[in-house]
Tab-separated table of C-alpha atoms in Angstrom:
chain	number	residue	atom	x	y	z
M	1	MET	CA	0.010	0.018	-0.027
M	2	ALA	CA	1.351	3.383	-0.906
M	3	ASN	CA	2.050	5.715	2.066
M	4	LYS	CA	1.274	9.473	2.221
M	5	LYS	CA	4.669	10.494	0.857
M	6	ASP	CA	4.210	8.151	-2.151
M	7	LYS	CA	0.890	9.854	-2.800
M	8	GLY	CA	2.428	13.356	-2.494
M	9	GLU	CA	0.198	14.061	0.549
M	10	LYS	CA	1.199	16.246	3.490
M	11	ALA	CA	2.553	14.227	6.374
M	12	HIS	CA	0.507	14.268	9.565
M	13	VAL	CA	1.963	16.360	12.370
M	14	PRO	CA	0.849	15.354	15.794
M	15	VAL	CA	-0.776	18.047	18.026
M	16	VAL	CA	-1.358	16.059	21.247
M	17	THR	CA	1.717	16.074	23.446
M	18	LYS	CA	2.705	13.296	25.976
M	19	LYS	CA	1.649	15.622	28.787
M	20	SER	CA	-1.697	16.339	27.387
M	21	LEU	CA	-2.302	12.695	26.620
M	22	GLY	CA	-1.692	11.986	30.302
M	23	PHE	CA	-4.446	14.461	31.128
M	24	PHE	CA	-6.729	12.908	28.557
M	25	GLU	CA	-6.374	9.378	30.022
M	26	LYS	CA	-6.937	10.654	33.521
M	27	TYR	CA	-10.042	12.680	32.356
M	28	ILE	CA	-11.602	9.648	30.577
M	29	ASN	CA	-10.993	7.410	33.421
M	30	ASN	CA	-12.770	9.693	35.937
M	31	PRO	CA	-16.578	9.100	35.975
M	32	SER	CA	-18.801	12.107	35.103
M	33	PRO	CA	-22.287	10.703	34.618
M	34	THR	CA	-25.053	13.092	33.609
M	35	GLY	CA	-26.124	15.345	36.535
M	36	PHE	CA	-22.928	14.252	38.439
M	37	GLU	CA	-20.231	15.792	36.380
M	38	TRP	CA	-18.481	17.829	39.142
M	39	GLU	CA	-15.263	15.727	39.551
M	40	GLY	CA	-14.580	15.616	35.844
M	41	GLN	CA	-15.160	19.367	35.572
M	42	ARG	CA	-12.698	20.074	38.333
M	43	LEU	CA	-10.120	18.088	36.464
M	44	TRP	CA	-10.874	19.824	33.165
M	45	LEU	CA	-10.668	23.282	34.716
M	46	ASP	CA	-7.372	22.566	36.369
M	47	TYR	CA	-5.881	21.621	33.183
M	48	LEU	CA	-7.425	24.612	31.321
M	49	LYS	CA	-6.668	27.390	33.828
M	50	PRO	CA	-3.027	28.156	32.689
M	51	TYR	CA	-4.381	28.928	29.197
M	52	VAL	CA	-7.270	31.200	30.030
M	53	ASP	CA	-7.871	34.605	31.869
M	54	GLU	CA	-10.957	33.635	33.772
M	55	THR	CA	-13.104	30.697	34.666
M	56	TYR	CA	-16.693	30.251	35.462
M	57	ILE	CA	-19.042	27.437	36.699
M	58	ASP	CA	-22.782	27.614	36.627
M	59	ASN	CA	-25.329	26.200	39.004
M	60	TYR	CA	-25.516	22.656	37.329
M	61	GLY	CA	-21.782	22.364	36.696
M	62	THR	CA	-21.088	23.670	33.149
M	63	ALA	CA	-17.463	24.847	33.196
M	64	VAL	CA	-16.158	27.740	31.145
M	65	GLY	CA	-12.621	29.112	30.433
M	66	ILE	CA	-12.578	32.605	29.146
M	67	ILE	CA	-9.957	34.521	27.084
M	68	ASN	CA	-10.417	38.210	26.627
M	69	PRO	CA	-13.345	38.396	28.979
M	70	LYS	CA	-13.953	42.072	28.463
M	71	ALA	CA	-14.510	41.859	24.746
M	72	GLU	CA	-18.010	42.582	23.379
M	73	TYR	CA	-17.919	40.102	20.546
M	74	LYS	CA	-18.129	36.533	21.993
M	75	VAL	CA	-17.153	33.252	20.321
M	76	VAL	CA	-17.896	29.919	21.903
M	77	ILE	CA	-16.075	26.572	21.343
M	78	GLU	CA	-17.996	23.827	23.080
M	79	ALA	CA	-18.249	20.132	23.953
M	80	HIS	CA	-20.229	18.255	26.575
M	81	ALA	CA	-18.760	16.660	29.720
M	82	ASP	CA	-21.393	14.058	30.755
M	83	GLU	CA	-21.367	10.349	30.100
M	84	ILE	CA	-24.230	7.898	29.992
M	85	SER	CA	-24.862	5.876	33.079
M	86	TRP	CA	-27.545	4.130	35.096
M	87	PHE	CA	-29.700	4.890	38.171
M	88	VAL	CA	-30.514	2.468	40.965
M	89	ASN	CA	-34.261	2.112	40.622
M	90	TYR	CA	-35.314	-0.913	42.667
M	91	ILE	CA	-33.644	-3.199	45.324
M	92	THR	CA	-35.087	-6.631	45.770
M	93	LYS	CA	-35.368	-8.409	49.124
M	94	ASP	CA	-32.685	-10.685	48.084
M	95	GLY	CA	-30.237	-7.839	47.462
M	96	LEU	CA	-30.336	-7.528	43.681
M	97	ILE	CA	-30.607	-4.108	41.993
M	98	TYR	CA	-32.539	-3.054	39.020
M	99	VAL	CA	-31.692	0.078	37.155
M	100	ILE	CA	-33.038	2.687	34.706
M	101	ARG	CA	-31.068	4.711	32.161
M	102	ASN	CA	-29.456	7.982	32.812
M	103	GLY	CA	-28.983	9.086	29.174
M	104	GLY	CA	-28.907	6.553	26.217
M	105	SER	CA	-27.281	3.611	28.009
M	106	ASP	CA	-27.375	0.395	25.960
M	107	HIS	CA	-28.976	-2.446	27.752
M	108	GLN	CA	-27.531	-5.000	25.321
M	109	ILE	CA	-23.945	-4.405	26.439
M	110	ALA	CA	-24.668	-4.567	30.146
M	111	PRO	CA	-24.499	-8.304	31.093
M	112	SER	CA	-21.337	-9.393	32.614
M	113	LYS	CA	-20.012	-5.790	32.917
M	114	ARG	CA	-18.301	-4.522	36.047
M	115	VAL	CA	-19.703	-1.288	37.433
M	116	ASN	CA	-19.107	1.299	40.165
M	117	ILE	CA	-22.179	2.199	42.242
M	118	HIS	CA	-21.568	5.851	43.448
M	119	THR	CA	-22.763	6.450	47.107
M	120	ASP	CA	-22.199	9.070	49.786
M	121	LYS	CA	-19.987	6.452	51.528
M	122	GLY	CA	-17.842	5.902	48.483
M	123	VAL	CA	-17.708	3.587	45.413
M	124	VAL	CA	-19.413	0.141	45.819
M	125	LYS	CA	-18.306	-2.448	43.225
M	126	ALA	CA	-20.893	-4.592	41.488
M	127	VAL	CA	-21.479	-6.594	38.265
M	128	PHE	CA	-24.361	-6.895	35.828
M	129	GLY	CA	-25.363	-10.557	36.313
M	130	TRP	CA	-26.653	-12.871	33.610
M	131	PRO	CA	-27.818	-16.492	33.625
M	132	ALA	CA	-25.159	-18.976	32.473
M	133	ILE	CA	-25.394	-20.498	29.126
M	134	HIS	CA	-25.938	-23.884	30.554
M	135	THR	CA	-29.098	-22.747	32.279
M	136	ARG	CA	-30.599	-21.427	29.094
M	137	SER	CA	-30.244	-24.610	27.053
M	138	GLY	CA	-33.357	-25.795	25.284
M	139	GLU	CA	-35.351	-22.743	26.020
M	140	LYS	CA	-36.079	-19.613	23.912
M	141	GLU	CA	-33.248	-17.165	24.501
M	142	GLU	CA	-34.149	-13.990	26.372
M	143	THR	CA	-32.238	-10.928	25.108
M	144	PRO	CA	-31.075	-8.261	27.612
M	145	SER	CA	-33.671	-5.583	28.309
M	146	LEU	CA	-34.380	-3.081	31.066
M	147	LYS	CA	-36.643	-5.631	32.499
M	148	ASN	CA	-34.137	-8.315	33.128
M	149	ILE	CA	-30.801	-6.856	33.505
M	150	PHE	CA	-29.743	-6.412	37.197
M	151	LEU	CA	-26.794	-5.588	39.442
M	152	ASP	CA	-25.271	-7.962	42.036
M	153	CYS	CA	-23.076	-6.274	44.654
M	154	GLY	CA	-22.506	-9.359	46.615
M	155	ALA	CA	-25.197	-8.700	49.150
M	156	THR	CA	-27.883	-11.148	50.152
M	157	SER	CA	-30.627	-8.781	51.365
M	158	LYS	CA	-32.098	-5.336	50.766
M	159	GLU	CA	-30.829	-4.328	54.278
M	160	GLU	CA	-27.330	-5.245	53.476
M	161	VAL	CA	-27.427	-3.298	50.178
M	162	GLU	CA	-28.671	-0.232	52.009
M	163	ALA	CA	-26.007	-0.595	54.694
M	164	LEU	CA	-23.397	-0.234	51.928
M	165	GLY	CA	-24.864	3.234	51.200
M	166	ILE	CA	-26.800	2.287	48.170
M	167	HIS	CA	-30.204	3.710	47.727
M	168	VAL	CA	-32.652	4.516	44.869
M	169	GLY	CA	-31.212	7.244	42.798
M	170	CYS	CA	-27.457	6.226	43.208
M	171	VAL	CA	-25.708	6.550	39.868
M	172	VAL	CA	-23.904	3.658	38.254
M	173	THR	CA	-20.972	3.761	35.770
M	174	TYR	CA	-18.935	1.087	33.975
M	175	GLU	CA	-15.405	0.368	35.252
M	176	ASP	CA	-13.657	0.186	31.776
M	177	GLU	CA	-10.667	2.588	31.332
M	178	PHE	CA	-8.652	4.299	28.552
M	179	MET	CA	-6.116	2.477	26.396
M	180	VAL	CA	-4.295	3.163	23.099
M	181	LEU	CA	-5.069	0.357	20.446
M	182	ASN	CA	-2.389	-0.488	17.840
M	183	ASP	CA	-0.827	2.908	18.269
M	184	ARG	CA	-3.689	4.276	16.209
M	185	TYR	CA	-6.854	4.535	18.236
M	186	TYR	CA	-7.813	5.920	21.577
M	187	VAL	CA	-10.305	3.516	23.243
M	188	GLY	CA	-12.465	3.888	26.259
M	189	ARG	CA	-15.879	4.784	27.783
M	190	ALA	CA	-17.085	8.358	27.668
M	191	LEU	CA	-15.047	9.449	24.594
M	192	ASP	CA	-18.534	10.631	23.776
M	193	ASN	CA	-17.799	13.467	24.474
M	194	ARG	CA	-14.986	13.943	26.845
M	195	ALA	CA	-12.874	13.753	23.725
M	196	GLY	CA	-14.499	17.024	22.820
M	197	GLY	CA	-13.739	18.678	26.106
M	198	PHE	CA	-10.027	17.555	25.704
M	199	MET	CA	-9.885	18.929	22.145
M	200	ILE	CA	-11.312	22.369	23.065
M	201	ALA	CA	-8.801	22.584	25.997
M	202	GLU	CA	-5.971	21.740	23.500
M	203	VAL	CA	-7.144	24.633	21.343
M	204	ALA	CA	-6.712	26.862	24.312
M	205	ARG	CA	-3.253	25.449	24.968
M	206	LEU	CA	-2.206	26.111	21.339
M	207	LEU	CA	-3.480	29.622	21.456
M	208	LYS	CA	-1.424	30.307	24.577
M	209	GLU	CA	1.739	28.532	23.510
M	210	ASN	CA	1.761	30.178	20.117
M	211	LYS	CA	1.029	33.630	21.731
M	212	LYS	CA	-2.028	34.232	19.547
M	213	LYS	CA	-4.062	37.334	20.401
M	214	LEU	CA	-7.679	37.001	19.453
M	215	PRO	CA	-9.792	40.156	18.498
M	216	PHE	CA	-12.799	38.711	20.419
M	217	GLY	CA	-13.728	37.018	23.623
M	218	LEU	CA	-13.314	33.189	23.529
M	219	TYR	CA	-15.344	31.016	25.777
M	220	ILE	CA	-14.192	27.421	26.041
M	221	VAL	CA	-17.319	25.702	27.305
M	222	ASN	CA	-17.728	22.129	28.643
M	223	SER	CA	-21.443	21.721	29.100
M	224	VAL	CA	-23.328	19.258	31.346
M	225	GLN	CA	-26.516	17.216	30.712
M	226	GLU	CA	-26.238	16.867	26.891
M	227	GLU	CA	-27.100	13.216	26.982
M	228	ILE	CA	-30.537	13.915	28.359
M	229	GLY	CA	-31.502	16.784	25.963
M	230	LEU	CA	-28.803	19.457	25.587
M	231	LYS	CA	-29.800	20.938	28.735
M	232	GLY	CA	-26.422	22.351	29.867
M	233	ALA	CA	-25.867	24.027	26.545
M	234	GLU	CA	-29.343	25.637	26.773
M	235	MET	CA	-28.514	27.122	30.122
M	236	ILE	CA	-24.962	28.407	29.317
M	237	ALA	CA	-25.981	29.834	25.994
M	238	ASP	CA	-28.508	32.074	27.715
M	239	TYR	CA	-25.899	33.094	30.300
M	240	ILE	CA	-23.034	33.890	27.821
M	241	LYS	CA	-25.171	35.127	24.921
M	242	PRO	CA	-22.468	34.454	22.270
M	243	ASN	CA	-22.244	35.844	18.869
M	244	LEU	CA	-20.882	32.642	17.330
M	245	ALA	CA	-20.614	29.030	18.436
M	246	ILE	CA	-18.307	26.203	17.243
M	247	VAL	CA	-19.516	22.884	18.761
M	248	THR	CA	-17.664	19.622	18.669
M	249	ASP	CA	-19.067	16.236	19.320
M	250	VAL	CA	-18.748	12.702	18.023
M	251	THR	CA	-20.498	11.051	15.101
M	252	HIS	CA	-20.691	7.458	13.855
M	253	ASP	CA	-17.905	5.796	11.950
M	254	THR	CA	-19.940	3.689	9.520
M	255	GLN	CA	-17.335	1.125	8.246
M	256	THR	CA	-18.040	-1.672	10.725
M	257	PRO	CA	-20.675	-4.399	10.239
M	258	MET	CA	-24.403	-3.783	10.631
M	259	ILE	CA	-24.325	-0.148	9.826
M	260	ASN	CA	-26.263	1.014	6.711
M	261	LYS	CA	-24.397	3.743	4.850
M	262	VAL	CA	-27.511	4.608	2.927
M	263	THR	CA	-29.138	5.960	6.116
M	264	GLN	CA	-26.024	6.754	8.234
M	265	GLY	CA	-23.667	8.125	5.601
M	266	ASP	CA	-20.096	7.045	4.596
M	267	LEU	CA	-17.833	8.223	7.375
M	268	ALA	CA	-14.550	6.720	8.580
M	269	CYS	CA	-12.221	7.075	11.504
M	270	GLY	CA	-8.884	8.379	10.309
M	271	LYS	CA	-10.195	10.472	7.411
M	272	GLY	CA	-10.592	13.598	9.290
M	273	PRO	CA	-13.105	15.776	10.993
M	274	VAL	CA	-16.710	15.690	9.897
M	275	LEU	CA	-18.449	18.901	8.911
M	276	SER	CA	-22.233	18.823	9.147
M	277	TYR	CA	-25.037	20.170	7.004
M	278	ALA	CA	-28.247	20.745	8.877
M	279	PRO	CA	-30.694	23.608	9.507
M	280	ALA	CA	-29.006	24.431	12.742
M	281	VAL	CA	-25.582	24.808	10.987
M	282	GLN	CA	-25.235	28.299	9.680
M	283	ILE	CA	-24.279	27.960	6.022
M	284	ASN	CA	-21.801	30.803	5.653
M	285	PHE	CA	-20.011	29.988	8.959
M	286	ASN	CA	-19.851	26.402	7.717
M	287	LYS	CA	-18.291	27.649	4.444
M	288	LEU	CA	-15.505	29.268	6.539
M	289	LEU	CA	-14.651	25.910	8.048
M	290	VAL	CA	-14.518	24.246	4.653
M	291	ASP	CA	-12.186	27.004	3.364
M	292	VAL	CA	-10.005	26.910	6.370
M	293	ALA	CA	-9.653	23.022	6.046
M	294	GLN	CA	-8.821	23.228	2.374
M	295	LYS	CA	-6.276	26.042	2.746
M	296	GLN	CA	-4.658	24.398	5.802
M	297	GLU	CA	-4.716	20.951	4.068
M	298	ILE	CA	-6.719	19.415	6.981
M	299	PRO	CA	-8.619	16.393	5.785
M	300	PHE	CA	-12.324	16.472	6.356
M	301	GLN	CA	-15.541	14.589	5.670
M	302	ARG	CA	-19.096	15.731	5.233
M	303	GLN	CA	-22.259	14.688	6.903
M	304	ALA	CA	-25.999	15.622	6.345
M	305	SER	CA	-28.460	15.626	9.150
M	306	SER	CA	-32.150	15.965	8.853
M	307	ARG	CA	-34.151	18.235	11.107
M	308	PHE	CA	-31.655	18.249	13.978
M	309	THR	CA	-28.016	17.556	14.629
M	310	GLY	CA	-28.803	15.958	17.937
M	311	THR	CA	-25.962	17.776	19.447
M	312	ASP	CA	-25.412	20.972	21.424
M	313	THR	CA	-25.194	22.825	18.171
M	314	ASP	CA	-29.005	22.876	18.114
M	315	ALA	CA	-29.195	24.469	21.539
M	316	PHE	CA	-26.739	27.279	20.655
M	317	ALA	CA	-28.122	27.892	17.139
M	318	TYR	CA	-31.691	28.440	18.470
M	319	SER	CA	-30.720	30.508	21.554
M	320	ASN	CA	-30.728	34.314	21.998
M	321	GLY	CA	-32.602	35.127	18.790
M	322	GLY	CA	-30.313	32.845	16.759
M	323	VAL	CA	-26.596	32.286	17.124
M	324	PRO	CA	-24.630	31.419	13.987
M	325	SER	CA	-23.330	27.888	14.849
M	326	VAL	CA	-21.298	25.163	13.304
M	327	LEU	CA	-20.602	21.507	14.217
M	328	ILE	CA	-17.257	19.654	13.857
M	329	SER	CA	-17.652	16.045	14.595
M	330	LEU	CA	-15.169	13.357	15.575
M	331	PRO	CA	-15.711	9.967	13.908
M	332	LEU	CA	-16.174	7.293	16.441
M	333	ARG	CA	-16.793	3.578	16.525
M	334	TYR	CA	-19.105	1.742	18.978
M	335	MET	CA	-20.934	4.767	20.441
M	336	HIS	CA	-22.435	4.369	23.830
M	337	THR	CA	-20.402	1.303	24.691
M	338	THR	CA	-17.321	0.852	26.867
M	339	VAL	CA	-14.970	0.437	23.843
M	340	GLU	CA	-15.719	3.652	22.027
M	341	MET	CA	-12.799	4.226	19.496
M	342	ILE	CA	-11.506	7.370	17.963
M	343	HIS	CA	-8.460	7.842	15.641
M	344	LYS	CA	-5.442	9.678	16.969
M	345	GLU	CA	-5.059	11.749	13.828
M	346	ASP	CA	-8.652	12.807	13.714
M	347	VAL	CA	-8.220	14.199	17.297
M	348	ASP	CA	-5.293	16.193	16.124
M	349	ASN	CA	-7.177	17.401	13.114
M	350	VAL	CA	-10.177	18.606	14.929
M	351	ILE	CA	-7.950	20.586	17.308
M	352	ARG	CA	-6.212	22.094	14.276
M	353	LEU	CA	-9.335	22.925	12.493
M	354	ILE	CA	-10.917	24.719	15.408
M	355	TYR	CA	-7.585	26.540	16.165
M	356	GLU	CA	-7.188	27.652	12.494
M	357	ALA	CA	-10.884	28.704	12.175
M	358	LEU	CA	-10.519	30.950	15.272
M	359	LEU	CA	-7.582	32.749	13.629
M	360	ARG	CA	-9.802	33.477	10.709
M	361	ILE	CA	-12.767	34.923	12.685
M	362	GLU	CA	-12.959	38.664	12.819
M	363	SER	CA	-14.454	40.753	15.661
M	364	GLY	CA	-18.000	41.667	14.676
M	365	GLN	CA	-18.007	39.319	11.739
M	366	ASP	CA	-21.519	39.054	10.131
M	367	PHE	CA	-22.395	35.701	8.625
M	368	ARG	CA	-25.708	36.686	7.193
M	369	THR	CA	-26.109	35.939	3.433
M	370	PHE	CA	-27.563	39.435	2.742
M	371	VAL	CA	-28.302	42.530	4.787
M	372	LYS	CA	-31.271	44.614	3.738
């Protein structure tokens, strides 16, 4: 197979450093379930603080780093911090625990997974139990569902479970942690979308290290509660009242089995950031991204959404009388599982694209197609 040099293509230049990768791993491994994002937000702000002038945290935990806070023209770069999880919903007299979703948790991957139940007394270990294959022989197979998946924390009674500090409403996260696969992919749970939070923090780092002065206020926003309806973005958009918003999230790599490209599009990890076309994506702002990518030789892909992007882009776009917004997505395999995968070069290139786009934006820039 011909390499990039054989094809005359520009060689990839890494952006993520060894130090920043160490933060990324720590950030991914820290649980930040929807509605309980505080610890992850502390980690993120601690990493971001050297690169910004001010920080802000709202009542529900959305964290913001600000460069040029006194500037009138405000540009947001945004990701969401929360991960899908489970809530304890019912404890049986025998000490087994049934759950409900907190976000779009996938019941089919739950059986045999190890989990952490978060209580006021600390983390309690448990597993999603499942009947052995031997006991299911000769009968119609039951598939995992919310009605039959359950947690076993080693207790034998409801009273013993409660003595551990577990109660209805405790949040449950998977144990799985970050790894690098074949020196090509980052793998872990919650890459949707803490990868986004990492990338926008890296943009702030590059601006600081390269001593770039922006002619506007830059708000680096890590929103909460995206997984249950873009709620954190709605709140912070109303507070900041930005003039522009660049949102980053993940989208589906469609190259693996059982995904229909006719409906999901033809997108691949390793082929660059994905630019979206949707009503919420402001067309002229999006053209700026395309132009930047082409001039900077940043590979990119295109995706069409229907009525909604399903990301925080929708919340920013339709706030405050309409905020020109764009979406830069990171291709990801196995979304909402514990083995989400993203390509290292895509991460670098999303960071580069946001960084270069910011250097092209002018204070007071008007993206309307025509002005009467």
